[in-house]
Amino acid sequence: HRAFVRLEDISPGSDPTELRTMADYLASQNIPYGINVIPVYTDPRGVYNNGTPQTITLAQAPDVVAALQYMLAHGAVLMNHGYTHQYSNVNNPYTGVTADDFEFFRSHVDAANNVVYDGPPAEDSTAWAQSRVTAALAGFAAAGLPRPALWTTPHYAASAADYRVFGQNYTARLERPLYFAGTLSGAPVNPGRYIGQFFPYAVKDVYGTTVLPEDIGNYEPVPVNNHPARLPADLINSARANLAVRDGVASFFYHPYYPVAPLQQTIDGIRALGYTFVGPMDLAN
Ligand SMILES: [Zn+2]
């Protein structure tokens, strides 16, 4: 059984020291891993910047780029996690800030504090999605980084047209996708009727793309929007349950702004179940 870990929501706003700390721990364990990078950090209304709008590209964050290069030299594989990982200059649903919000889907928080999906943005189209992908790839190139071959949709949500665009620009997607009514029959897709699905192994999906597994979720020490906290023991329990799947993969993600210790506990626990950590490309077959 194979396992995979990726570091999530890295952007030009990340702390390069935290990135290097993660890199050194994972290298010390000889663990290949993914780094999911958002090439532009933006806070269009200055929510975290005293009301002053802030945008930082990778090219404007040389210390972050140097940390990414360090990671790539020590077992990391570059992945692309959206263009800005937020939408316009509005709350979608939280702050309008990179890594907080949806990029390719609208959403809001209801009175019961649940996140509600509202469907694709009005301007959603193949051309709109392609323009964001093109801008994202240009951001990596401008910073002297390699072209990422893998894509993860911000908060996993996009329209059927968007997922097809991602599939045309990357070797594979790694995520839990949405699938829309009408997709199989060839009828016009209903953007308001869909289900989310996740896989314990690689598949070729109805959008024509290889989808790499994400079935274990992530470490989250504090409950958010009626989602309970998920601690290392919870992730390890999910990995244990997935041993029932022949060729099943335990694939999870971790935010590098958390300390190393919970990541270490998770990795140690998953390894103790007999899993071997591999790089993302090794999940494709
Ligand atoms: Zn994200």
XYZ file of N, CA and C and ligand atoms in Angstrom:
856
model
N 0.846 -1.198 0.000
C 0.000 0.000 0.000
C 0.885 1.254 0.000
N 0.491 2.195 -0.864
C 1.261 3.432 -0.990
C 0.573 4.575 -0.254
N 1.379 5.488 0.242
C 0.868 6.693 0.893
C 1.475 7.909 0.214
N 0.758 9.034 0.348
C 1.233 10.273 -0.271
C 0.854 11.451 0.617
N 1.786 12.375 0.770
C 1.506 13.615 1.503
C 1.862 14.810 0.623
N 0.995 15.810 0.668
C 1.332 17.066 -0.013
C 1.191 18.211 0.976
N 2.035 19.225 0.807
C 1.955 20.451 1.595
C 1.077 21.426 0.821
N 0.082 21.976 1.485
C -1.027 22.654 0.804
C -1.021 24.164 1.025
N -1.563 24.876 0.026
C -1.824 26.319 0.158
C -0.552 27.134 0.345
N 0.542 26.690 -0.293
C 1.772 27.492 -0.298
C 1.583 28.625 -1.310
N 1.952 29.838 -0.931
C 1.808 30.985 -1.837
C 2.957 31.955 -1.595
N 3.041 33.025 -2.409
C 4.069 34.045 -2.139
C 3.913 34.688 -0.762
N 2.780 34.468 -0.092
C 2.611 34.969 1.260
C 3.085 33.999 2.339
N 3.595 32.837 1.939
C 4.037 31.834 2.925
C 5.337 32.259 3.603
N 5.604 31.644 4.757
C 6.833 31.897 5.509
C 7.907 30.922 5.017
N 8.968 31.422 4.384
C 9.978 30.498 3.829
C 10.669 29.650 4.890
N 10.770 30.165 6.116
C 11.401 29.373 7.186
C 10.558 28.142 7.502
N 9.234 28.326 7.541
C 8.350 27.180 7.781
C 8.492 26.148 6.654
N 8.597 26.626 5.420
C 8.739 25.702 4.284
C 10.027 24.892 4.409
N 11.121 25.553 4.781
C 12.394 24.846 4.916
C 12.364 23.849 6.083
N 11.645 24.194 7.140
C 11.519 23.263 8.268
C 10.819 21.978 7.825
N 9.728 22.139 7.063
C 9.015 20.968 6.528
C 9.931 20.156 5.612
N 10.655 20.872 4.737
C 11.531 20.191 3.774
C 12.591 19.369 4.496
N 13.161 19.940 5.557
C 14.230 19.227 6.265
C 13.694 17.986 6.974
N 12.512 18.114 7.577
C 11.922 16.926 8.224
C 11.639 15.824 7.190
N 10.959 16.183 6.088
C 10.574 15.167 5.104
C 11.809 14.544 4.443
N 12.826 15.362 4.178
C 14.062 14.823 3.599
C 14.740 13.870 4.584
N 14.697 14.210 5.890
C 15.333 13.346 6.893
C 14.670 11.973 6.931
N 13.402 11.915 6.509
C 12.658 10.657 6.477
C 12.684 9.997 5.097
N 13.397 10.623 4.142
C 13.428 10.133 2.753
C 12.026 10.003 2.165
N 11.170 10.998 2.453
C 9.791 10.959 1.962
C 9.634 11.918 0.784
N 9.285 11.374 -0.400
C 8.920 12.271 -1.497
C 7.552 12.885 -1.198
N 7.293 14.080 -1.722
C 6.040 14.757 -1.367
C 5.673 15.779 -2.427
N 4.452 16.258 -2.359
C 3.985 17.305 -3.261
C 3.991 18.649 -2.551
N 4.266 19.713 -3.318
C 4.078 21.070 -2.792
C 3.053 21.759 -3.681
N 1.907 22.084 -3.104
C 0.814 22.655 -3.872
C 0.874 24.176 -3.753
N 1.227 24.814 -4.862
C 1.584 26.234 -4.836
C 0.557 27.072 -5.602
N 0.162 28.185 -4.960
C -0.685 29.224 -5.561
C 0.266 30.336 -6.001
N 0.347 30.642 -7.319
C 1.422 31.540 -7.751
C 1.211 33.020 -7.418
N -0.012 33.413 -7.082
C -0.266 34.814 -6.711
C -1.021 34.853 -5.394
N -0.487 35.604 -4.433
C -1.198 35.864 -3.174
C -1.882 37.216 -3.308
N -3.178 37.260 -3.020
C -3.852 38.558 -3.056
C -4.858 38.691 -1.924
N -4.909 39.906 -1.393
C -5.841 40.297 -0.337
C -6.431 41.629 -0.819
N -7.424 41.547 -1.727
C -7.815 42.750 -2.485
C -8.435 43.856 -1.633
N -8.883 43.543 -0.435
C -9.449 44.603 0.425
C -8.614 44.798 1.700
N -7.457 44.181 1.753
C -6.586 44.396 2.914
C -7.135 43.847 4.215
N -7.871 42.746 4.129
C -8.486 42.150 5.322
C -7.429 41.794 6.376
N -6.280 41.298 5.907
C -5.198 40.932 6.831
C -4.072 41.970 6.800
N -4.352 43.154 6.249
C -3.279 44.139 6.040
C -3.768 45.545 6.384
N -4.531 45.646 7.470
C -5.004 46.947 7.969
C -5.733 47.769 6.916
N -6.456 47.082 6.038
C -7.276 47.791 5.057
C -6.553 48.178 3.794
N -5.261 47.910 3.713
C -4.517 48.230 2.496
C -4.445 46.993 1.609
N -4.959 47.083 0.370
C -4.905 45.924 -0.519
C -3.466 45.446 -0.717
N -3.307 44.115 -0.850
C -1.965 43.557 -0.993
C -1.985 42.432 -2.009
N -1.073 42.468 -2.974
C -0.895 41.380 -3.933
C 0.589 41.108 -4.075
N 0.979 39.829 -4.001
C 2.382 39.433 -4.126
C 2.471 38.285 -5.127
N 3.288 38.461 -6.159
C 3.533 37.364 -7.100
C 4.734 36.550 -6.626
N 4.901 35.363 -7.211
C 6.086 34.570 -6.883
C 7.365 35.338 -7.205
N 7.371 36.020 -8.354
C 8.579 36.765 -8.750
C 8.909 37.862 -7.745
N 7.898 38.331 -7.006
C 8.125 39.365 -5.988
C 8.459 38.768 -4.622
N 8.582 37.437 -4.542
C 8.854 36.765 -3.262
C 10.068 35.836 -3.416
N 11.263 36.408 -3.630
C 12.436 35.558 -3.913
C 12.780 34.605 -2.770
N 12.510 34.984 -1.528
C 12.817 34.068 -0.417
C 11.904 32.837 -0.451
N 10.645 33.035 -0.836
C 9.727 31.898 -0.979
C 10.173 31.023 -2.147
N 10.531 31.658 -3.271
C 10.966 30.883 -4.441
C 12.226 30.078 -4.099
N 13.150 30.688 -3.360
C 14.367 29.964 -2.961
C 14.007 28.765 -2.075
N 13.024 28.944 -1.194
C 12.584 27.821 -0.350
C 11.942 26.728 -1.204
N 11.169 27.126 -2.212
C 10.557 26.138 -3.111
C 11.645 25.382 -3.883
N 12.646 26.101 -4.365
C 13.752 25.437 -5.080
C 14.472 24.456 -4.155
N 14.626 24.852 -2.902
C 15.258 23.977 -1.893
C 14.428 22.704 -1.719
N 13.106 22.877 -1.651
C 12.232 21.709 -1.513
C 12.337 20.808 -2.740
N 12.343 21.429 -3.938
C 12.411 20.638 -5.173
C 13.723 19.856 -5.244
N 14.775 20.395 -4.630
C 16.064 19.700 -4.613
C 16.107 18.616 -3.539
N 15.068 18.538 -2.707
C 15.059 17.579 -1.591
C 13.794 16.734 -1.566
N 13.313 16.332 -2.731
C 12.250 15.329 -2.768
C 10.868 15.831 -3.102
N 10.686 17.155 -3.270
C 9.356 17.686 -3.554
C 9.043 17.652 -5.046
N 7.747 17.549 -5.358
C 7.238 17.678 -6.723
C 6.298 18.878 -6.743
N 6.530 19.789 -7.700
C 5.738 21.015 -7.786
C 4.338 20.717 -8.326
N 3.345 21.252 -7.654
C 1.956 21.128 -8.087
C 1.343 22.534 -8.133
N 0.272 22.691 -8.926
C -0.361 24.000 -9.095
C -1.753 23.980 -8.461
N -1.941 24.886 -7.504
C -3.186 24.930 -6.717
C -3.922 26.239 -7.001
N -4.414 26.366 -8.262
C -5.157 27.570 -8.640
C -4.248 28.703 -9.076
N -4.881 29.825 -9.428
C -4.143 31.034 -9.798
C -4.041 31.947 -8.570
N -5.213 32.299 -7.979
C -5.196 33.122 -6.762
C -5.901 32.457 -5.579
N -6.629 31.354 -5.834
C -7.344 30.652 -4.736
C -8.266 31.610 -3.972
N -8.888 32.505 -4.703
C -9.938 33.379 -4.158
C -10.698 33.912 -5.373
N -11.771 34.675 -5.141
C -12.587 35.144 -6.258
C -12.839 36.651 -6.149
N -12.453 37.372 -7.195
C -12.754 38.803 -7.315
C -12.329 39.538 -6.036
N -13.163 40.497 -5.587
C -12.834 41.235 -4.360
C -13.965 41.098 -3.344
N -14.564 39.887 -3.338
C -15.708 39.643 -2.450
C -15.417 38.435 -1.543
N -16.193 38.321 -0.477
C -16.103 37.144 0.377
C -16.697 35.948 -0.365
N -15.911 34.886 -0.505
C -16.373 33.712 -1.261
C -15.873 32.419 -0.623
N -16.229 31.988 0.557
C -17.236 32.660 1.382
C -16.664 33.534 2.495
N -15.348 33.510 2.725
C -14.831 34.057 4.002
C -14.315 35.487 3.904
N -13.225 35.681 3.153
C -12.468 36.937 3.256
C -12.090 37.567 1.921
N -12.183 36.806 0.844
C -11.642 37.286 -0.435
C -10.133 37.123 -0.547
N -9.505 36.487 0.452
C -8.044 36.384 0.488
C -7.592 35.002 0.005
N -6.451 34.994 -0.676
C -5.832 33.765 -1.184
C -5.768 32.674 -0.115
N -6.167 31.480 -0.527
C -6.170 30.239 0.267
C -7.363 30.139 1.214
N -8.074 31.256 1.455
C -9.286 31.173 2.269
C -10.490 30.755 1.419
N -10.541 31.268 0.197
C -11.801 31.252 -0.559
C -11.754 30.352 -1.796
N -12.952 30.046 -2.289
C -13.102 29.357 -3.570
C -12.656 30.298 -4.698
N -12.117 29.697 -5.775
C -11.719 30.474 -6.957
C -12.663 30.246 -8.128
N -13.116 28.989 -8.312
C -13.888 28.632 -9.510
C -15.342 28.303 -9.193
N -15.811 28.627 -7.991
C -17.181 28.324 -7.571
C -17.600 29.426 -6.612
N -18.896 29.776 -6.607
C -19.389 30.754 -5.632
C -19.930 30.019 -4.412
N -19.882 30.704 -3.260
C -20.323 30.088 -2.015
C -20.620 31.183 -0.996
N -21.354 30.793 0.031
C -21.577 31.711 1.154
C -21.719 30.883 2.427
N -21.645 31.555 3.564
C -21.856 30.911 4.864
C -23.263 31.270 5.322
N -24.070 30.246 5.648
C -25.461 30.512 6.012
C -25.600 30.793 7.519
N -26.842 31.026 7.952
C -27.087 31.425 9.337
C -26.673 30.339 10.323
N -26.677 29.072 9.873
C -26.267 27.969 10.747
C -24.759 27.719 10.677
N -24.042 28.640 10.006
C -22.588 28.567 9.921
C -22.088 27.436 9.029
N -22.945 27.001 8.108
C -22.515 26.020 7.111
C -22.071 26.742 5.840
N -21.048 26.209 5.182
C -20.661 26.726 3.870
C -21.617 26.147 2.829
N -22.266 27.030 2.055
C -23.228 26.617 1.038
C -22.628 26.886 -0.343
N -22.661 25.864 -1.210
C -22.165 26.006 -2.582
C -23.255 26.657 -3.434
N -22.900 27.711 -4.183
C -23.892 28.447 -4.976
C -23.750 28.218 -6.477
N -22.774 27.407 -6.907
C -22.615 27.133 -8.331
C -21.483 27.943 -8.942
N -21.212 27.693 -10.222
C -20.120 28.411 -10.896
C -20.420 29.910 -10.973
N -19.384 30.765 -11.040
C -19.618 32.206 -11.214
C -20.322 32.488 -12.540
N -20.975 33.635 -12.625
C -21.733 33.981 -13.835
C -20.846 33.974 -15.073
N -19.599 34.397 -14.919
C -18.710 34.516 -16.088
C -17.994 33.203 -16.400
N -18.326 32.122 -15.677
C -17.620 30.855 -15.887
C -17.742 30.386 -17.327
N -16.597 29.986 -17.905
C -16.567 29.442 -19.265
C -15.216 28.781 -19.464
N -15.090 28.047 -20.573
C -13.800 27.456 -20.911
C -12.732 28.540 -21.036
N -13.072 29.643 -21.688
C -12.084 30.718 -21.895
C -11.678 31.365 -20.571
N -12.649 31.543 -19.683
C -12.355 32.168 -18.373
C -11.417 31.280 -17.564
N -11.726 29.983 -17.516
C -10.868 29.067 -16.763
C -9.472 29.006 -17.386
N -9.430 28.949 -18.746
C -8.121 28.876 -19.409
C -7.297 30.125 -19.132
N -7.934 31.278 -19.069
C -7.179 32.509 -18.819
C -6.536 32.474 -17.436
N -7.212 31.885 -16.472
C -6.636 31.808 -15.120
C -5.501 30.790 -15.077
N -5.673 29.665 -15.783
C -4.595 28.669 -15.851
C -3.374 29.265 -16.556
N -3.605 29.960 -17.658
C -2.495 30.569 -18.392
C -1.747 31.561 -17.514
N -2.495 32.367 -16.755
C -1.864 33.343 -15.859
C -1.088 32.636 -14.751
N -1.645 31.539 -14.235
C -0.957 30.790 -13.183
C 0.372 30.244 -13.697
N 0.345 29.607 -14.873
C 1.569 29.025 -15.427
C 2.607 30.108 -15.720
N 2.145 31.271 -16.171
C 3.067 32.388 -16.411
C 3.718 32.837 -15.110
N 2.991 32.746 -14.013
C 3.541 33.130 -12.714
C 4.694 32.230 -12.280
N 4.557 30.925 -12.526
C 5.658 30.005 -12.217
C 6.871 30.314 -13.107
N 6.610 30.496 -14.408
C 7.703 30.749 -15.348
C 8.442 32.035 -15.002
N 7.695 33.074 -14.632
C 8.323 34.363 -14.321
C 9.233 34.275 -13.104
N 8.983 33.291 -12.249
C 9.805 33.121 -11.047
C 10.930 32.113 -11.270
N 11.051 31.595 -12.502
C 12.119 30.643 -12.794
C 11.854 29.250 -12.280
N 10.594 28.949 -11.961
C 10.240 27.612 -11.484
C 9.821 26.739 -12.657
N 9.918 25.402 -12.496
C 9.469 24.517 -13.577
C 7.952 24.595 -13.768
N 7.504 24.124 -14.917
C 6.067 24.075 -15.168
C 5.472 22.908 -14.374
N 4.501 23.158 -13.492
C 3.898 22.044 -12.744
C 3.072 21.152 -13.662
N 3.167 19.843 -13.431
C 2.428 18.881 -14.257
C 1.123 18.445 -13.604
N 0.926 18.831 -12.347
C -0.252 18.389 -11.591
C -1.051 19.591 -11.108
N -2.358 19.403 -11.021
C -3.272 20.483 -10.630
C -4.194 20.017 -9.504
N -4.450 20.894 -8.545
C -5.486 20.684 -7.547
C -6.373 21.925 -7.528
N -7.670 21.753 -7.790
C -8.608 22.875 -7.808
C -8.787 23.431 -6.393
N -8.693 24.764 -6.225
C -8.928 25.345 -4.898
C -10.265 24.896 -4.290
N -10.201 24.409 -3.064
C -11.374 23.857 -2.361
C -12.099 22.782 -3.185
N -11.399 22.267 -4.212
C -11.849 21.138 -5.056
C -13.059 21.461 -5.947
N -13.566 22.693 -5.950
C -14.841 22.963 -6.618
C -14.668 23.787 -7.897
N -15.257 23.284 -8.988
C -15.256 23.989 -10.269
C -16.392 23.427 -11.118
N -16.631 24.067 -12.265
C -17.646 23.561 -13.193
C -17.064 22.435 -14.034
N -17.939 21.705 -14.740
C -17.479 20.641 -15.636
C -16.542 21.202 -16.698
N -16.876 22.381 -17.231
C -16.019 22.996 -18.261
C -14.636 23.314 -17.687
N -14.612 23.800 -16.461
C -13.325 24.139 -15.831
C -12.461 22.890 -15.641
N -13.074 21.814 -15.108
C -12.288 20.583 -14.893
C -11.677 20.099 -16.206
N -12.430 20.242 -17.302
C -11.879 19.812 -18.598
C -10.688 20.682 -18.992
N -10.785 21.981 -18.719
C -9.651 22.872 -19.005
C -8.425 22.450 -18.197
N -8.623 22.145 -16.916
C -7.475 21.739 -16.091
C -6.851 20.471 -16.680
N -7.700 19.538 -17.123
C -7.197 18.294 -17.692
C -6.391 18.499 -18.969
N -6.726 19.583 -19.706
C -6.002 19.855 -20.955
C -4.643 20.503 -20.697
N -4.438 21.028 -19.498
C -3.208 21.768 -19.205
C -2.240 21.026 -18.291
N -2.707 19.926 -17.681
C -1.874 19.213 -16.704
C -1.977 17.709 -16.969
N -0.958 16.978 -16.535
C -0.929 15.533 -16.724
C -2.036 14.851 -15.930
N -2.289 15.357 -14.725
C -3.315 14.762 -13.866
C -3.809 15.819 -12.887
N -5.004 15.565 -12.338
C -5.526 16.360 -11.230
C -5.456 15.502 -9.973
N -5.185 16.132 -8.843
C -5.227 15.408 -7.571
C -6.249 16.116 -6.702
N -7.415 15.500 -6.497
C -8.497 16.190 -5.791
C -9.703 15.280 -5.645
N -10.734 15.849 -4.975
C -12.049 15.214 -4.880
C -12.978 16.043 -5.766
N -13.284 15.599 -6.989
C -13.999 16.463 -7.930
C -15.513 16.489 -7.692
N -16.141 17.470 -8.338
C -17.602 17.512 -8.467
C -17.976 16.952 -9.835
N -19.095 16.195 -9.872
C -19.622 15.658 -11.132
C -21.065 16.100 -11.280
N -21.406 16.600 -12.492
C -22.662 17.312 -12.708
C -23.673 16.477 -13.502
N -24.941 16.652 -13.155
C -26.017 15.975 -13.876
C -25.956 16.342 -15.357
N -26.083 15.322 -16.209
C -26.035 15.552 -17.648
C -24.695 15.201 -18.272
N -23.668 15.054 -17.434
C -22.322 14.816 -17.970
C -22.241 13.483 -18.710
N -22.812 12.417 -18.126
C -22.723 11.101 -18.757
C -23.629 10.993 -19.971
N -24.832 11.553 -19.897
C -25.807 11.385 -20.976
C -25.504 12.267 -22.167
N -24.657 13.283 -21.966
C -24.388 14.220 -23.046
C -25.422 15.323 -23.133
N -26.402 15.290 -22.209
C -27.381 16.388 -22.155
C -26.658 17.647 -21.676
N -27.259 18.813 -21.851
C -26.646 20.021 -21.297
C -26.418 19.839 -19.792
N -25.223 20.174 -19.343
C -24.876 19.970 -17.944
C -25.677 20.929 -17.068
N -26.214 20.379 -15.984
C -26.948 21.203 -15.022
C -25.985 21.654 -13.926
N -25.579 22.938 -13.939
C -24.561 23.382 -12.975
C -25.058 23.399 -11.530
N -26.381 23.233 -11.358
C -26.932 23.257 -10.008
C -27.145 21.871 -9.416
N -26.868 20.806 -10.183
C -27.048 19.439 -9.677
C -25.746 18.677 -9.836
N -25.164 18.279 -8.716
C -23.852 17.628 -8.759
C -23.634 16.864 -7.463
N -22.658 15.974 -7.529
C -22.181 15.297 -6.321
C -20.665 15.404 -6.261
N -20.126 15.337 -5.064
C -18.681 15.225 -4.891
C -18.312 13.760 -4.766
N -17.141 13.392 -5.276
C -16.700 12.004 -5.181
C -15.205 11.988 -4.902
N -14.768 10.985 -4.137
C -13.324 10.830 -3.994
C -12.942 9.378 -4.173
N -11.661 9.186 -4.464
C -11.172 7.888 -4.910
C -9.993 7.432 -4.039
N -9.935 6.126 -3.730
C -8.788 5.607 -2.961
C -7.646 5.145 -3.861
N -7.779 5.346 -5.172
C -6.722 4.998 -6.127
C -6.917 5.870 -7.352
N -5.938 5.852 -8.271
C -6.027 6.706 -9.454
C -7.130 6.204 -10.391
N -7.845 7.141 -11.001
C -8.865 6.804 -11.992
C -8.706 7.727 -13.201
N -9.334 7.337 -14.301
C -9.526 8.256 -15.428
C -10.980 8.666 -15.338
N -11.255 9.950 -15.166
C -12.639 10.323 -14.861
C -13.425 10.724 -16.102
N -14.688 11.082 -15.905
C -15.599 11.364 -17.009
C -15.190 12.635 -17.763
N -14.334 13.451 -17.131
C -13.809 14.624 -17.832
C -12.583 14.280 -18.682
N -12.180 12.993 -18.660
C -11.094 12.552 -19.519
C -9.707 12.713 -18.924
N -9.624 12.925 -17.629
C -8.352 13.213 -16.976
C -8.030 12.155 -15.936
N -6.750 11.837 -15.776
C -6.322 11.027 -14.643
C -6.519 11.841 -13.367
N -7.220 11.244 -12.404
C -7.408 11.875 -11.099
C -6.664 11.035 -10.065
N -5.712 11.669 -9.397
C -4.952 10.992 -8.353
C -5.727 11.064 -7.046
N -5.548 10.046 -6.183
C -6.413 9.938 -5.000
C -6.122 10.978 -3.926
N -7.182 11.417 -3.268
C -7.116 12.157 -2.000
C -8.247 11.603 -1.161
N -7.919 10.754 -0.189
C -8.972 10.056 0.549
C -8.822 10.144 2.062
N -7.811 10.848 2.539
C -7.574 10.874 3.988
C -7.855 12.250 4.585
N -7.894 13.292 3.757
C -8.180 14.633 4.266
C -6.940 15.291 4.841
N -7.139 16.154 5.850
C -6.004 16.931 6.362
C -6.103 17.133 7.858
N -4.958 17.456 8.432
C -4.861 17.809 9.859
C -5.513 19.172 10.083
N -6.468 19.207 10.990
C -7.163 20.469 11.292
C -7.459 20.466 12.782
N -6.637 21.178 13.583
C -6.757 21.041 15.042
C -7.991 21.709 15.637
N -8.642 22.603 14.862
C -9.784 23.357 15.397
C -11.008 23.100 14.515
N -12.199 22.855 15.100
C -13.398 22.691 14.269
C -13.692 23.963 13.475
N -14.115 23.797 12.199
C -14.432 24.936 11.334
C -15.756 24.669 10.628
N -16.700 25.615 10.719
C -17.964 25.531 9.979
C -18.620 24.154 10.080
N -18.789 23.714 11.316
C -19.467 22.449 11.607
C -18.710 21.219 11.103
N -17.472 21.429 10.665
C -16.599 20.288 10.406
C -15.779 20.052 11.673
N -15.794 18.831 12.210
C -15.018 18.571 13.429
C -13.518 18.683 13.180
N -12.759 18.878 14.252
C -11.300 18.831 14.143
C -10.877 17.458 13.634
N -9.742 17.433 12.925
C -9.162 16.139 12.510
C -7.715 16.085 12.980
N -7.464 15.170 13.893
C -6.158 15.051 14.535
C -5.381 13.892 13.904
N -4.086 13.784 14.180
C -3.313 12.690 13.578
C -3.977 11.321 13.755
N -4.563 11.063 14.920
C -5.203 9.757 15.127
C -6.362 9.534 14.152
N -7.072 10.619 13.790
C -8.187 10.494 12.834
C -7.659 10.146 11.437
N -6.581 10.813 11.040
C -6.004 10.518 9.726
C -5.477 9.082 9.680
N -4.829 8.673 10.759
C -4.277 7.307 10.814
C -5.413 6.281 10.781
N -6.517 6.581 11.468
C -7.660 5.662 11.417
C -8.234 5.540 10.011
N -8.279 6.650 9.290
C -8.756 6.576 7.899
C -7.806 5.729 7.063
N -6.511 5.895 7.286
C -5.535 5.088 6.545
C -5.713 3.603 6.882
N -5.983 3.317 8.170
C -6.187 1.924 8.570
C -7.396 1.339 7.844
N -8.492 2.094 7.779
C -9.693 1.606 7.095
C -9.415 1.358 5.613
N -8.560 2.207 5.018
C -8.271 2.065 3.590
C -7.396 0.864 3.269
N -6.843 0.207 4.296
C -6.110 -1.037 4.030
C -7.033 -2.104 3.453
N -8.355 -1.930 3.658
C -9.307 -2.899 3.099
C -9.360 -2.836 1.576
N -8.896 -1.723 0.999
C -8.944 -1.563 -0.459
C -7.675 -2.116 -1.062
N -7.799 -3.131 -1.908
C -6.622 -3.658 -2.590
C -6.024 -2.551 -3.461
N -4.723 -2.343 -3.384
C -4.055 -1.247 -4.085
C -4.513 0.129 -3.593
N -5.166 0.165 -2.432
C -5.606 1.458 -1.908
C -4.424 2.323 -1.504
N -4.603 3.630 -1.681
C -3.586 4.632 -1.351
C -4.097 5.463 -0.181
N -3.198 5.815 0.734
C -3.547 6.782 1.786
C -2.937 8.123 1.392
N -3.785 9.058 0.941
C -3.299 10.339 0.431
C -3.896 11.462 1.267
N -3.033 12.273 1.887
C -3.524 13.362 2.732
C -2.728 14.636 2.469
N -3.193 15.728 3.082
C -2.434 16.977 2.929
C -2.268 17.669 4.271
N -1.304 18.601 4.289
C -0.885 19.238 5.534
C -0.502 20.684 5.241
N -0.930 21.579 6.120
C -0.586 22.995 5.935
C 0.746 23.290 6.639
N 1.714 23.822 5.905
C 3.052 23.985 6.488
C 3.134 25.049 7.580
N 2.054 25.809 7.818
C 2.090 26.767 8.933
C 1.805 26.092 10.274
N 1.451 24.821 10.260
C 1.332 24.082 11.509
C 2.701 23.526 11.903
N 2.884 23.172 13.173
C 4.174 22.613 13.590
C 4.468 21.271 12.923
N 5.711 20.853 13.001
C 6.118 19.586 12.390
C 5.558 18.393 13.157
N 5.415 18.518 14.489
C 5.096 17.341 15.312
C 3.835 16.588 14.865
N 2.703 17.262 14.598
C 1.526 16.497 14.152
C 1.744 15.800 12.801
N 2.548 16.428 11.925
C 2.860 15.776 10.646
C 3.679 14.512 10.899
N 4.645 14.640 11.795
C 5.495 13.492 12.134
C 4.658 12.362 12.736
N 3.730 12.715 13.645
C 2.860 11.688 14.251
C 2.046 10.970 13.179
N 1.516 11.768 12.235
C 0.676 11.202 11.177
C 1.491 10.260 10.295
N 2.654 10.724 9.886
C 3.495 9.907 9.005
C 3.969 8.640 9.719
N 4.382 8.796 10.963
C 4.821 7.610 11.716
C 3.681 6.592 11.828
N 2.465 7.094 12.110
C 1.318 6.202 12.278
C 0.942 5.488 10.991
N 0.996 6.230 9.874
C 0.646 5.623 8.589
C 1.712 4.607 8.178
N 2.972 4.940 8.421
C 4.042 3.985 8.111
C 3.920 2.711 8.956
N 3.500 2.891 10.218
C 3.385 1.724 11.107
C 2.309 0.757 10.623
N 1.376 1.253 9.789
C 0.348 0.381 9.214
C 0.885 -0.405 8.019
N 2.104 -0.101 7.587
C 2.704 -0.819 6.470
C 2.724 -0.046 5.166
N 2.268 1.197 5.184
C 2.285 2.022 3.967
C 3.703 2.491 3.646
N 3.967 2.679 2.350
C 5.218 3.271 1.872
C 4.902 4.594 1.178
N 5.566 5.680 1.598
C 5.328 6.980 0.970
C 6.010 7.059 -0.391
N 5.267 7.552 -1.369
C 5.761 7.691 -2.744
C 5.449 9.098 -3.240
N 6.057 9.465 -4.377
C 5.769 10.744 -5.008
C 4.450 10.700 -5.758
N 3.901 11.885 -6.126
C 2.576 11.904 -6.737
C 2.500 11.173 -8.074
N 3.565 11.247 -8.879
C 3.533 10.571 -10.183
C 3.471 9.054 -10.020
N 3.966 8.553 -8.872
C 3.920 7.108 -8.619
C 2.501 6.624 -8.309
N 1.573 7.567 -8.095
C 0.185 7.171 -7.811
C -0.604 6.900 -9.081
N -0.038 7.287 -10.235
C -0.817 7.267 -11.477
C -0.980 5.851 -12.036
N -0.176 4.900 -11.565
C -0.300 3.569 -12.156
C -0.444 2.499 -11.079
Zn -6.332 25.235 -0.852
